[in-house]
mmCIF file of C-alpha atoms in Angstrom:
data_model
loop_
_atom_site.group_PDB
_atom_site.id
_atom_site.type_symbol
_atom_site.label_atom_id
_atom_site.label_comp_id
_atom_site.label_asym_id
_atom_site.label_seq_id
_atom_site.Cartn_x
_atom_site.Cartn_y
_atom_site.Cartn_z
ATOM 1 C CA MET N 1 -84.814 -252.928 50.700
ATOM 2 C CA TRP N 2 -88.006 -253.906 48.911
ATOM 3 C CA ASP N 3 -90.243 -252.805 51.807
ATOM 4 C CA GLU N 4 -89.093 -249.201 51.562
ATOM 5 C CA SER N 5 -91.556 -248.912 48.682
ATOM 6 C CA CYS N 6 -94.531 -250.078 50.786
ATOM 7 C CA ASN N 7 -97.258 -247.467 51.028
ATOM 8 C CA TYR N 8 -98.318 -247.256 54.663
ATOM 9 C CA ASP N 9 -101.267 -245.039 53.742
ATOM 10 C CA THR N 10 -102.707 -247.452 51.170
ATOM 11 C CA VAL N 11 -105.330 -249.868 52.490
ATOM 12 C CA GLN N 12 -104.625 -253.389 51.200
ATOM 13 C CA GLU N 13 -106.816 -256.451 51.472
ATOM 14 C CA ILE N 14 -105.247 -259.546 53.059
ATOM 15 C CA ARG N 15 -107.106 -262.832 52.614
ATOM 16 C CA VAL N 16 -106.873 -265.950 54.801
ATOM 17 C CA LYS N 17 -110.103 -267.946 54.499
ATOM 18 C CA THR N 18 -109.778 -271.749 54.550
ATOM 19 C CA THR N 19 -109.279 -274.010 57.581
ATOM 20 C CA VAL N 20 -106.315 -276.218 56.641
ATOM 21 C CA TYR N 21 -105.114 -279.401 58.302
ATOM 22 C CA LEU N 22 -101.404 -279.787 57.491
ATOM 23 C CA GLY N 23 -99.161 -282.665 58.501
ATOM 24 C CA VAL N 24 -98.663 -286.399 58.293
ATOM 25 C CA GLY N 25 -101.949 -288.035 59.248
ATOM 26 C CA ALA N 26 -104.067 -284.993 58.386
ATOM 27 C CA ILE N 27 -106.298 -287.233 56.250
ATOM 28 C CA ASN N 28 -107.758 -288.593 59.486
ATOM 29 C CA LYS N 29 -109.388 -285.187 60.014
ATOM 30 C CA ILE N 30 -111.913 -286.198 57.353
ATOM 31 C CA ASP N 31 -113.809 -287.938 60.125
ATOM 32 C CA ASP N 32 -114.289 -284.675 62.032
ATOM 33 C CA ILE N 33 -115.117 -282.816 58.835
ATOM 34 C CA LEU N 34 -117.838 -285.256 57.785
ATOM 35 C CA ALA N 35 -119.214 -285.281 61.322
ATOM 36 C CA GLN N 36 -119.594 -281.509 60.971
ATOM 37 C CA MET N 37 -121.274 -281.905 57.570
ATOM 38 C CA LYS N 38 -123.740 -284.399 59.037
ATOM 39 C CA HIS N 39 -124.417 -282.093 61.969
ATOM 40 C CA GLU N 40 -125.335 -279.397 59.449
ATOM 41 C CA GLY N 41 -127.847 -281.694 57.784
ATOM 42 C CA ILE N 42 -125.755 -282.785 54.796
ATOM 43 C CA SER N 43 -126.385 -286.465 54.054
ATOM 44 C CA SER N 44 -124.991 -286.837 50.515
ATOM 45 C CA ILE N 45 -121.726 -285.628 49.006
ATOM 46 C CA LEU N 46 -120.289 -285.552 45.501
ATOM 47 C CA CYS N 47 -116.635 -286.652 45.338
ATOM 48 C CA VAL N 48 -114.534 -285.443 42.404
ATOM 49 C CA SER N 49 -111.174 -286.995 41.534
ATOM 50 C CA GLY N 50 -108.872 -288.180 38.805
ATOM 51 C CA GLY N 51 -108.762 -291.808 37.744
ATOM 52 C CA ARG N 52 -106.121 -293.242 40.022
ATOM 53 C CA SER N 53 -104.416 -291.240 42.775
ATOM 54 C CA TYR N 54 -107.525 -290.910 44.970
ATOM 55 C CA LYS N 55 -107.413 -294.680 45.359
ATOM 56 C CA VAL N 56 -103.712 -295.587 45.423
ATOM 57 C CA THR N 57 -102.880 -292.941 48.034
ATOM 58 C CA GLY N 58 -105.420 -294.412 50.451
ATOM 59 C CA ALA N 59 -107.370 -291.147 50.627
ATOM 60 C CA TRP N 60 -110.534 -292.750 49.259
ATOM 61 C CA ASP N 61 -110.525 -295.487 51.918
ATOM 62 C CA LYS N 62 -110.495 -292.833 54.636
ATOM 63 C CA VAL N 63 -113.307 -290.860 52.983
ATOM 64 C CA GLU N 64 -115.447 -293.956 52.512
ATOM 65 C CA ALA N 65 -114.951 -295.081 56.095
ATOM 66 C CA ALA N 66 -115.841 -291.657 57.511
ATOM 67 C CA ALA N 67 -118.907 -291.370 55.268
ATOM 68 C CA LYS N 68 -120.134 -294.792 56.335
ATOM 69 C CA LYS N 69 -119.590 -293.955 60.003
ATOM 70 C CA HIS N 70 -121.672 -290.789 59.739
ATOM 71 C CA GLY N 71 -124.360 -292.112 57.403
ATOM 72 C CA ILE N 72 -123.398 -289.992 54.417
ATOM 73 C CA THR N 73 -124.000 -291.151 50.847
ATOM 74 C CA LEU N 74 -121.150 -290.614 48.388
ATOM 75 C CA ALA N 75 -121.193 -290.350 44.595
ATOM 76 C CA LEU N 76 -117.786 -290.611 42.936
ATOM 77 C CA TYR N 77 -116.872 -288.826 39.712
ATOM 78 C CA ASN N 78 -113.351 -290.076 38.929
ATOM 79 C CA ARG N 79 -112.879 -288.962 35.324
ATOM 80 C CA VAL N 80 -111.062 -285.654 35.761
ATOM 81 C CA THR N 81 -108.017 -285.334 33.499
ATOM 82 C CA PRO N 82 -105.135 -282.847 33.667
ATOM 83 C CA ASN N 83 -106.355 -279.463 32.415
ATOM 84 C CA PRO N 84 -110.038 -280.275 33.118
ATOM 85 C CA THR N 85 -112.722 -279.275 30.637
ATOM 86 C CA THR N 86 -116.153 -277.755 31.027
ATOM 87 C CA ASP N 87 -117.565 -281.097 29.844
ATOM 88 C CA SER N 88 -116.047 -282.721 32.937
ATOM 89 C CA VAL N 89 -117.532 -280.016 35.137
ATOM 90 C CA ASP N 90 -120.985 -280.666 33.662
ATOM 91 C CA GLU N 91 -120.661 -284.444 34.072
ATOM 92 C CA ALA N 92 -119.561 -284.147 37.696
ATOM 93 C CA ALA N 93 -122.415 -281.791 38.523
ATOM 94 C CA GLU N 94 -124.943 -284.083 36.843
ATOM 95 C CA LEU N 95 -123.781 -286.971 39.015
ATOM 96 C CA GLY N 96 -124.099 -284.753 42.090
ATOM 97 C CA ARG N 97 -127.691 -283.957 41.186
ATOM 98 C CA THR N 98 -128.618 -287.640 41.133
ATOM 99 C CA ILE N 99 -127.943 -287.875 44.884
ATOM 100 C CA ASN N 100 -129.015 -284.322 45.747
ATOM 101 C CA ALA N 101 -125.482 -283.602 46.957
ATOM 102 C CA GLY N 102 -125.149 -281.097 49.761
ATOM 103 C CA ALA N 103 -121.365 -280.692 49.554
ATOM 104 C CA VAL N 104 -118.401 -281.537 47.315
ATOM 105 C CA ILE N 105 -115.188 -283.346 48.260
ATOM 106 C CA CYS N 106 -112.299 -282.829 45.825
ATOM 107 C CA ILE N 107 -109.525 -285.420 45.973
ATOM 108 C CA GLY N 108 -106.379 -284.786 43.953
ATOM 109 C CA GLY N 109 -104.220 -281.973 42.655
ATOM 110 C CA GLY N 110 -105.280 -278.767 40.986
ATOM 111 C CA SER N 111 -107.383 -280.355 38.250
ATOM 112 C CA PRO N 112 -109.790 -282.331 40.476
ATOM 113 C CA ILE N 113 -109.987 -279.462 42.956
ATOM 114 C CA ASP N 114 -110.794 -276.934 40.227
ATOM 115 C CA CYS N 115 -113.333 -279.278 38.644
ATOM 116 C CA GLY N 116 -114.937 -279.910 42.037
ATOM 117 C CA LYS N 117 -115.120 -276.202 42.814
ATOM 118 C CA SER N 118 -116.819 -275.593 39.479
ATOM 119 C CA ALA N 119 -119.284 -278.441 40.034
ATOM 120 C CA ALA N 120 -120.078 -276.966 43.461
ATOM 121 C CA ILE N 121 -121.108 -273.749 41.712
ATOM 122 C CA LEU N 122 -123.390 -275.597 39.279
ATOM 123 C CA LEU N 123 -125.028 -277.622 42.042
ATOM 124 C CA ALA N 124 -125.955 -274.415 43.840
ATOM 125 C CA ASN N 125 -127.093 -272.664 40.645
ATOM 126 C CA PRO N 126 -129.540 -274.936 38.777
ATOM 127 C CA GLY N 127 -129.789 -274.471 35.040
ATOM 128 C CA LYS N 128 -126.227 -273.220 34.616
ATOM 129 C CA THR N 129 -123.406 -275.051 32.797
ATOM 130 C CA GLY N 130 -119.648 -275.196 32.963
ATOM 131 C CA GLU N 131 -119.497 -273.121 29.817
ATOM 132 C CA ASP N 132 -121.712 -270.505 31.481
ATOM 133 C CA ILE N 133 -119.181 -270.256 34.317
ATOM 134 C CA TYR N 134 -116.074 -270.047 32.164
ATOM 135 C CA CYS N 135 -117.575 -267.796 29.501
ATOM 136 C CA PHE N 136 -118.634 -265.448 32.309
ATOM 137 C CA ARG N 137 -122.338 -265.523 31.507
ATOM 138 C CA PHE N 138 -123.201 -265.111 35.179
ATOM 139 C CA THR N 139 -121.458 -264.213 38.443
ATOM 140 C CA PRO N 140 -121.843 -266.969 41.031
ATOM 141 C CA GLU N 141 -122.625 -265.835 44.541
ATOM 142 C CA LYS N 142 -123.121 -269.275 46.044
ATOM 143 C CA ALA N 143 -121.694 -272.785 45.829
ATOM 144 C CA LEU N 144 -122.016 -275.939 47.882
ATOM 145 C CA PRO N 145 -119.508 -276.353 50.736
ATOM 146 C CA ILE N 146 -116.172 -277.576 49.372
ATOM 147 C CA ILE N 147 -113.695 -279.915 51.071
ATOM 148 C CA ALA N 148 -110.314 -280.222 49.343
ATOM 149 C CA ILE N 149 -108.070 -283.235 49.959
ATOM 150 C CA ASN N 150 -104.894 -282.141 48.229
ATOM 151 C CA LEU N 151 -102.606 -284.807 46.768
ATOM 152 C CA THR N 152 -99.851 -282.574 45.346
ATOM 153 C CA HIS N 153 -97.574 -279.878 46.793
ATOM 154 C CA GLY N 154 -98.042 -277.174 44.199
ATOM 155 C CA THR N 155 -101.576 -276.250 43.291
ATOM 156 C CA GLY N 156 -102.604 -273.848 46.053
ATOM 157 C CA SER N 157 -106.191 -274.363 44.905
ATOM 158 C CA GLU N 158 -107.068 -275.940 48.238
ATOM 159 C CA VAL N 159 -106.724 -272.577 49.994
ATOM 160 C CA ASN N 160 -107.945 -269.978 47.517
ATOM 161 C CA ARG N 161 -110.874 -268.761 45.424
ATOM 162 C CA PHE N 162 -109.442 -269.634 42.008
ATOM 163 C CA ALA N 163 -110.220 -272.371 39.494
ATOM 164 C CA VAL N 164 -109.460 -272.978 35.827
ATOM 165 C CA ALA N 165 -111.009 -275.158 33.141
ATOM 166 C CA THR N 166 -110.767 -275.377 29.381
ATOM 167 C CA VAL N 167 -113.945 -274.403 27.528
ATOM 168 C CA THR N 168 -114.323 -277.522 25.410
ATOM 169 C CA LYS N 169 -115.787 -275.911 22.309
ATOM 170 C CA LEU N 170 -113.362 -272.986 22.174
ATOM 171 C CA ASN N 171 -110.010 -274.308 23.458
ATOM 172 C CA TYR N 172 -109.956 -271.396 25.901
ATOM 173 C CA LYS N 173 -108.593 -271.916 29.416
ATOM 174 C CA PRO N 174 -109.933 -269.031 31.504
ATOM 175 C CA ALA N 175 -109.494 -268.588 35.244
ATOM 176 C CA ILE N 176 -112.280 -267.721 37.666
ATOM 177 C CA ALA N 177 -112.084 -266.229 41.155
ATOM 178 C CA TYR N 178 -115.134 -266.144 43.406
ATOM 179 C CA ASP N 179 -115.472 -265.975 47.171
ATOM 180 C CA CYS N 180 -118.060 -268.756 47.107
ATOM 181 C CA ILE N 181 -115.465 -271.355 46.048
ATOM 182 C CA TYR N 182 -113.027 -271.006 48.905
ATOM 183 C CA PRO N 183 -112.808 -274.535 50.288
ATOM 184 C CA ARG N 184 -114.257 -274.609 53.747
ATOM 185 C CA PHE N 185 -111.778 -277.273 54.831
ATOM 186 C CA ALA N 186 -108.540 -278.458 53.249
ATOM 187 C CA ILE N 187 -106.301 -281.419 54.005
ATOM 188 C CA ASP N 188 -102.584 -281.312 53.142
ATOM 189 C CA ASP N 189 -101.173 -284.668 54.224
ATOM 190 C CA PRO N 190 -97.565 -285.220 53.036
ATOM 191 C CA ALA N 191 -97.987 -288.989 53.379
ATOM 192 C CA LEU N 192 -100.478 -288.894 50.502
ATOM 193 C CA MET N 193 -97.868 -287.293 48.222
ATOM 194 C CA THR N 194 -94.985 -289.774 48.373
ATOM 195 C CA GLY N 195 -96.229 -291.560 45.243
ATOM 196 C CA LEU N 196 -95.775 -288.530 43.001
ATOM 197 C CA SER N 197 -93.419 -289.277 40.117
ATOM 198 C CA GLU N 198 -90.154 -287.369 39.737
ATOM 199 C CA ASP N 199 -91.626 -285.155 37.041
ATOM 200 C CA GLN N 200 -94.816 -284.511 39.005
ATOM 201 C CA THR N 201 -92.736 -283.646 42.056
ATOM 202 C CA ARG N 202 -90.699 -281.160 40.020
ATOM 203 C CA TYR N 203 -93.587 -279.580 38.174
ATOM 204 C CA VAL N 204 -95.964 -279.043 41.088
ATOM 205 C CA SER N 205 -93.259 -277.381 43.195
ATOM 206 C CA ILE N 206 -92.232 -275.194 40.258
ATOM 207 C CA ASP N 207 -95.891 -274.206 39.988
ATOM 208 C CA ALA N 208 -95.703 -272.968 43.598
ATOM 209 C CA VAL N 209 -92.601 -270.891 42.787
ATOM 210 C CA ASN N 210 -94.379 -269.340 39.810
ATOM 211 C CA HIS N 211 -97.354 -268.492 41.989
ATOM 212 C CA VAL N 212 -95.248 -266.437 44.360
ATOM 213 C CA VAL N 213 -93.009 -264.768 41.790
ATOM 214 C CA GLU N 214 -96.118 -263.416 40.128
ATOM 215 C CA ALA N 215 -98.075 -262.693 43.310
ATOM 216 C CA ALA N 216 -95.212 -260.660 44.784
ATOM 217 C CA THR N 217 -94.805 -258.487 41.691
ATOM 218 C CA THR N 218 -98.309 -257.512 40.595
ATOM 219 C CA THR N 219 -99.541 -253.961 40.907
ATOM 220 C CA VAL N 220 -101.947 -255.102 43.663
ATOM 221 C CA SER N 221 -99.508 -257.150 45.747
ATOM 222 C CA ASN N 222 -99.060 -256.577 49.470
ATOM 223 C CA PRO N 223 -96.259 -257.183 52.012
ATOM 224 C CA PHE N 224 -97.895 -260.411 53.174
ATOM 225 C CA ALA N 225 -97.657 -261.881 49.665
ATOM 226 C CA VAL N 226 -94.046 -260.731 49.294
ATOM 227 C CA ASN N 227 -92.906 -262.369 52.527
ATOM 228 C CA LEU N 228 -94.805 -265.551 51.715
ATOM 229 C CA ALA N 229 -92.993 -265.533 48.376
ATOM 230 C CA LYS N 230 -89.533 -265.339 49.943
ATOM 231 C CA GLU N 231 -90.288 -268.189 52.334
ATOM 232 C CA THR N 232 -91.907 -270.324 49.639
ATOM 233 C CA ILE N 233 -88.869 -270.048 47.379
ATOM 234 C CA ARG N 234 -86.543 -270.823 50.292
ATOM 235 C CA LEU N 235 -88.478 -273.976 51.103
ATOM 236 C CA VAL N 236 -88.702 -275.204 47.515
ATOM 237 C CA HIS N 237 -85.029 -274.476 46.876
ATOM 238 C CA GLY N 238 -83.999 -276.393 49.970
ATOM 239 C CA TRP N 239 -86.396 -279.324 49.975
ATOM 240 C CA LEU N 240 -87.248 -280.133 46.351
ATOM 241 C CA PRO N 241 -83.859 -281.784 45.724
ATOM 242 C CA LYS N 242 -84.371 -283.899 48.844
ATOM 243 C CA ALA N 243 -87.810 -285.046 47.679
ATOM 244 C CA LEU N 244 -86.374 -285.927 44.273
ATOM 245 C CA GLU N 245 -83.561 -287.888 45.907
ATOM 246 C CA ASN N 246 -85.879 -289.733 48.300
ATOM 247 C CA PRO N 247 -89.572 -289.628 47.312
ATOM 248 C CA THR N 248 -90.658 -291.095 50.667
ATOM 249 C CA ASP N 249 -88.928 -288.376 52.719
ATOM 250 C CA LEU N 250 -91.917 -287.142 54.726
ATOM 251 C CA LYS N 251 -90.063 -284.115 56.067
ATOM 252 C CA ALA N 252 -89.305 -282.979 52.513
ATOM 253 C CA ARG N 253 -92.907 -283.560 51.431
ATOM 254 C CA TYR N 254 -94.133 -281.643 54.479
ATOM 255 C CA GLU N 255 -91.937 -278.626 53.738
ATOM 256 C CA LEU N 256 -93.002 -278.623 50.083
ATOM 257 C CA SER N 257 -96.652 -278.881 51.140
ATOM 258 C CA LEU N 258 -96.159 -275.899 53.421
ATOM 259 C CA ALA N 259 -94.495 -274.004 50.575
ATOM 260 C CA ALA N 260 -97.378 -274.733 48.206
ATOM 261 C CA LEU N 261 -99.977 -273.774 50.812
ATOM 262 C CA GLN N 262 -98.197 -270.465 51.369
ATOM 263 C CA ALA N 263 -98.000 -269.931 47.629
ATOM 264 C CA GLY N 264 -101.734 -270.509 47.277
ATOM 265 C CA VAL N 265 -102.434 -267.877 49.921
ATOM 266 C CA ALA N 266 -99.889 -265.531 48.333
ATOM 267 C CA PHE N 267 -101.540 -265.529 44.935
ATOM 268 C CA ASP N 268 -104.966 -265.268 46.537
ATOM 269 C CA ASN N 269 -103.662 -261.978 47.903
ATOM 270 C CA GLY N 270 -101.405 -260.716 45.124
ATOM 271 C CA LEU N 271 -103.016 -262.369 42.081
ATOM 272 C CA LEU N 272 -101.022 -263.585 39.051
ATOM 273 C CA HIS N 273 -99.845 -262.055 35.799
ATOM 274 C CA PHE N 274 -97.690 -262.993 32.795
ATOM 275 C CA THR N 275 -96.545 -266.567 33.439
ATOM 276 C CA HIS N 276 -99.985 -268.014 34.088
ATOM 277 C CA ALA N 277 -101.678 -265.850 31.477
ATOM 278 C CA LEU N 278 -99.256 -267.037 28.802
ATOM 279 C CA GLU N 279 -99.208 -270.675 29.935
ATOM 280 C CA HIS N 280 -102.976 -271.151 29.830
ATOM 281 C CA PRO N 281 -103.140 -270.978 26.004
ATOM 282 C CA LEU N 282 -100.260 -273.468 25.774
ATOM 283 C CA SER N 283 -102.018 -276.120 27.868
ATOM 284 C CA ALA N 284 -105.415 -275.413 26.305
ATOM 285 C CA VAL N 285 -103.969 -276.179 22.870
ATOM 286 C CA SER N 286 -101.818 -279.074 24.202
ATOM 287 C CA PRO N 287 -103.856 -280.736 26.984
ATOM 288 C CA ASP N 288 -101.069 -283.227 27.753
ATOM 289 C CA LEU N 289 -98.668 -280.429 28.686
ATOM 290 C CA SER N 290 -98.043 -280.340 32.414
ATOM 291 C CA HIS N 291 -99.054 -276.961 33.803
ATOM 292 C CA GLY N 292 -95.871 -276.764 35.888
ATOM 293 C CA LEU N 293 -93.657 -277.560 32.910
ATOM 294 C CA GLY N 294 -95.327 -274.857 30.821
ATOM 295 C CA LEU N 295 -94.731 -272.371 33.623
ATOM 296 C CA ALA N 296 -91.092 -273.421 33.998
ATOM 297 C CA VAL N 297 -90.468 -272.820 30.304
ATOM 298 C CA LEU N 298 -91.830 -269.268 30.527
ATOM 299 C CA LEU N 299 -90.604 -268.134 33.961
ATOM 300 C CA PRO N 300 -87.076 -266.924 33.087
ATOM 301 C CA ALA N 301 -88.346 -264.767 30.226
ATOM 302 C CA VAL N 302 -91.074 -263.311 32.451
ATOM 303 C CA ILE N 303 -88.495 -262.391 35.091
ATOM 304 C CA LYS N 304 -86.355 -260.745 32.419
ATOM 305 C CA GLU N 305 -89.350 -258.713 31.215
ATOM 306 C CA CYS N 306 -90.487 -257.610 34.675
ATOM 307 C CA TYR N 307 -87.276 -257.287 36.676
ATOM 308 C CA ALA N 308 -86.640 -253.597 36.103
ATOM 309 C CA ALA N 309 -90.127 -252.720 37.351
ATOM 310 C CA ARG N 310 -89.838 -254.829 40.533
ATOM 311 C CA ALA N 311 -86.082 -255.164 41.003
ATOM 312 C CA GLY N 312 -86.092 -254.764 44.796
ATOM 313 C CA VAL N 313 -88.844 -257.299 45.372
ATOM 314 C CA LEU N 314 -87.421 -259.865 42.949
ATOM 315 C CA ALA N 315 -83.902 -259.567 44.368
ATOM 316 C CA TYR N 316 -85.378 -260.162 47.836
ATOM 317 C CA ILE N 317 -87.553 -263.187 47.040
ATOM 318 C CA LEU N 318 -85.139 -264.833 44.587
ATOM 319 C CA GLU N 319 -82.174 -264.685 46.990
ATOM 320 C CA PRO N 320 -82.155 -268.466 47.644
ATOM 321 C CA ILE N 321 -81.961 -269.131 43.888
ATOM 322 C CA ALA N 322 -79.982 -266.073 42.766
ATOM 323 C CA PRO N 323 -77.895 -264.827 45.722
ATOM 324 C CA GLY N 324 -76.134 -261.501 45.543
ATOM 325 C CA LEU N 325 -78.676 -259.519 43.529
ATOM 326 C CA ALA N 326 -78.629 -255.849 44.502
ATOM 327 C CA GLY N 327 -82.129 -255.049 43.290
ATOM 328 C CA VAL N 328 -81.181 -252.766 40.408
ATOM 329 C CA PRO N 329 -82.778 -252.849 36.936
ATOM 330 C CA GLU N 330 -79.517 -253.698 35.168
ATOM 331 C CA GLU N 331 -79.609 -257.182 36.735
ATOM 332 C CA ALA N 332 -82.577 -258.368 34.683
ATOM 333 C CA ASP N 333 -80.558 -260.694 32.446
ATOM 334 C CA ALA N 334 -78.534 -262.091 35.329
ATOM 335 C CA ALA N 335 -81.631 -262.783 37.407
ATOM 336 C CA ALA N 336 -83.425 -264.495 34.520
ATOM 337 C CA LYS N 337 -80.418 -266.657 33.687
ATOM 338 C CA ALA N 338 -79.957 -267.620 37.338
ATOM 339 C CA VAL N 339 -83.539 -268.866 37.514
ATOM 340 C CA GLU N 340 -83.139 -270.740 34.222
ATOM 341 C CA GLN N 341 -79.979 -272.420 35.515
ATOM 342 C CA TRP N 342 -81.783 -273.373 38.727
ATOM 343 C CA LEU N 343 -84.518 -275.034 36.665
ATOM 344 C CA PHE N 344 -81.942 -276.800 34.507
ATOM 345 C CA GLY N 345 -80.252 -278.043 37.675
ATOM 346 C CA LEU N 346 -83.528 -279.642 38.727
ATOM 347 C CA GLY N 347 -83.692 -281.491 35.411
ATOM 348 C CA VAL N 348 -86.200 -279.168 33.754
ATOM 349 C CA THR N 349 -84.276 -278.286 30.599
ATOM 350 C CA GLN N 350 -87.118 -278.022 28.082
ATOM 351 C CA LYS N 351 -87.919 -274.777 26.278
ATOM 352 C CA LEU N 352 -90.797 -273.997 23.934
ATOM 353 C CA GLN N 353 -89.022 -275.399 20.878
ATOM 354 C CA ASP N 354 -88.695 -278.735 22.736
ATOM 355 C CA LEU N 355 -92.483 -278.712 23.176
ATOM 356 C CA GLY N 356 -93.024 -278.320 19.434
ATOM 357 C CA VAL N 357 -93.536 -274.546 19.412
ATOM 358 C CA SER N 358 -91.788 -272.471 16.733
ATOM 359 C CA GLU N 359 -91.469 -268.760 16.008
ATOM 360 C CA ALA N 360 -94.322 -269.133 13.531
ATOM 361 C CA ASP N 361 -96.640 -270.114 16.415
ATOM 362 C CA VAL N 362 -96.035 -267.004 18.500
ATOM 363 C CA ASP N 363 -98.705 -264.906 16.789
ATOM 364 C CA LYS N 364 -101.270 -267.651 17.361
ATOM 365 C CA PHE N 365 -100.483 -267.754 21.070
ATOM 366 C CA CYS N 366 -100.583 -263.964 21.297
ATOM 367 C CA ASP N 367 -104.059 -264.121 19.735
ATOM 368 C CA LEU N 368 -105.173 -266.691 22.307
ATOM 369 C CA VAL N 369 -103.863 -264.543 25.152
ATOM 370 C CA GLU N 370 -105.917 -261.619 23.839
ATOM 371 C CA GLN N 371 -109.042 -263.677 23.149
ATOM 372 C CA THR N 372 -109.268 -265.908 26.225
ATOM 373 C CA PRO N 373 -111.709 -264.531 28.802
ATOM 374 C CA SER N 374 -110.123 -263.615 32.162
ATOM 375 C CA LEU N 375 -106.520 -263.426 30.967
ATOM 376 C CA GLY N 376 -106.908 -259.711 30.403
ATOM 377 C CA LEU N 377 -107.581 -259.321 34.133
ATOM 378 C CA LEU N 378 -104.321 -261.110 34.990
ATOM 379 C CA LEU N 379 -102.374 -259.015 32.526
ATOM 380 C CA SER N 380 -103.952 -255.809 33.816
ATOM 381 C CA VAL N 381 -102.046 -256.224 37.104
ATOM 382 C CA ALA N 382 -98.694 -257.104 35.508
ATOM 383 C CA PRO N 383 -95.802 -254.915 36.690
ATOM 384 C CA VAL N 384 -95.166 -253.712 33.128
ATOM 385 C CA LYS N 385 -97.805 -252.848 30.547
ATOM 386 C CA ALA N 386 -98.890 -256.095 28.896
ATOM 387 C CA THR N 387 -98.772 -255.059 25.269
ATOM 388 C CA ARG N 388 -98.784 -257.624 22.486
ATOM 389 C CA GLU N 389 -95.116 -256.738 21.996
ATOM 390 C CA HIS N 390 -94.311 -257.704 25.592
ATOM 391 C CA VAL N 391 -96.275 -260.956 25.310
ATOM 392 C CA ALA N 392 -94.608 -261.874 22.022
ATOM 393 C CA ARG N 393 -91.164 -261.126 23.447
ATOM 394 C CA ILE N 394 -91.758 -263.459 26.403
ATOM 395 C CA TYR N 395 -92.770 -266.274 24.055
ATOM 396 C CA MET N 396 -89.807 -265.583 21.771
ATOM 397 C CA ASN N 397 -87.349 -265.508 24.673
ATOM 398 C CA SER N 398 -88.785 -268.821 25.889
ATOM 399 C CA LEU N 399 -88.221 -270.701 22.629
ATOM 400 C CA ARG N 400 -84.658 -271.707 23.485
ATOM 401 C CA PRO N 401 -82.149 -271.358 26.336
ATOM 402 C CA MET N 402 -81.046 -267.832 27.100
ATOM 403 C CA ALA N 403 -77.724 -266.851 25.524
#
């Protein structure tokens, strides 16, 4: 069993920080949250969102009503795009300064939440910019209180200390991780997620699966992350097809929200490695690429590369997708192909060549992996040494379906 390798005499850090409200109707908790903000003397709040979902889901109506009830002024920045940029972070923070914001509400999926977290840092650190954050020119120790209203079941950003943004001038997409950007409160209301398209539904849940596959197999993982991984994959495997069949199935959306929440906590504990490190350059160069799709394209090749080093753990957590694995290194190909076939069965059949990437591009992406700040930290905890050869092989094995 995988847990036979657990070191009982090694002290491991287990993180559980954010207060989360999960369930249909959780959005109504915004009233209690804003009452608490007012009680603490906060009378103005910056809201950060994308251009549409904050409104069509009804989340904004609830936020506005609660703010009005408690005498809180809101300023809305609703220009966040997928794969947010440091320019967006700067614009959001500038709007927050005009009302002297005392907190930040993020409404949306990973992009608005990450942008809002970053703006919360800038509002608490005058004179700094988004580029300063993501080029690691200073280490933030404070940020304004963050409230995350999550509108997708995949990001995990509503319950952890991570954020990503593309540095506009450099086309880098680094990740940051600071204790000061744990959301204080998070809302995961499945009723706000029924409007996700089929592709969005697929990609965000696949993002959650990637989170736990990586978190369970890093060199700094812990048993908590491994068990969260197994349960996350079980939930996604069982409930994603139901959500695709019936987008308004609230039970399915609830279970997928729970899976994503668990995945966010898992990678807060175990961190990430190859899949996210190699996907970030893809979406920095191609901003229209869905993060979850980029991860799906790479995941089978990452499993193939890492299986021998974490065979017991991967056999354990992948059991819902790839039953019958014994947890021996020789199964690497079989495990990778089983995951690829699972993705294909969900309708995610694209590989890198379908996204316009060729063998000639692999060196460029390897360069970006080496040059992008923060990705070296992710790769440093990979279960196998992250040489350029390993990175190139993952990209090459992701170009087309596995033979």
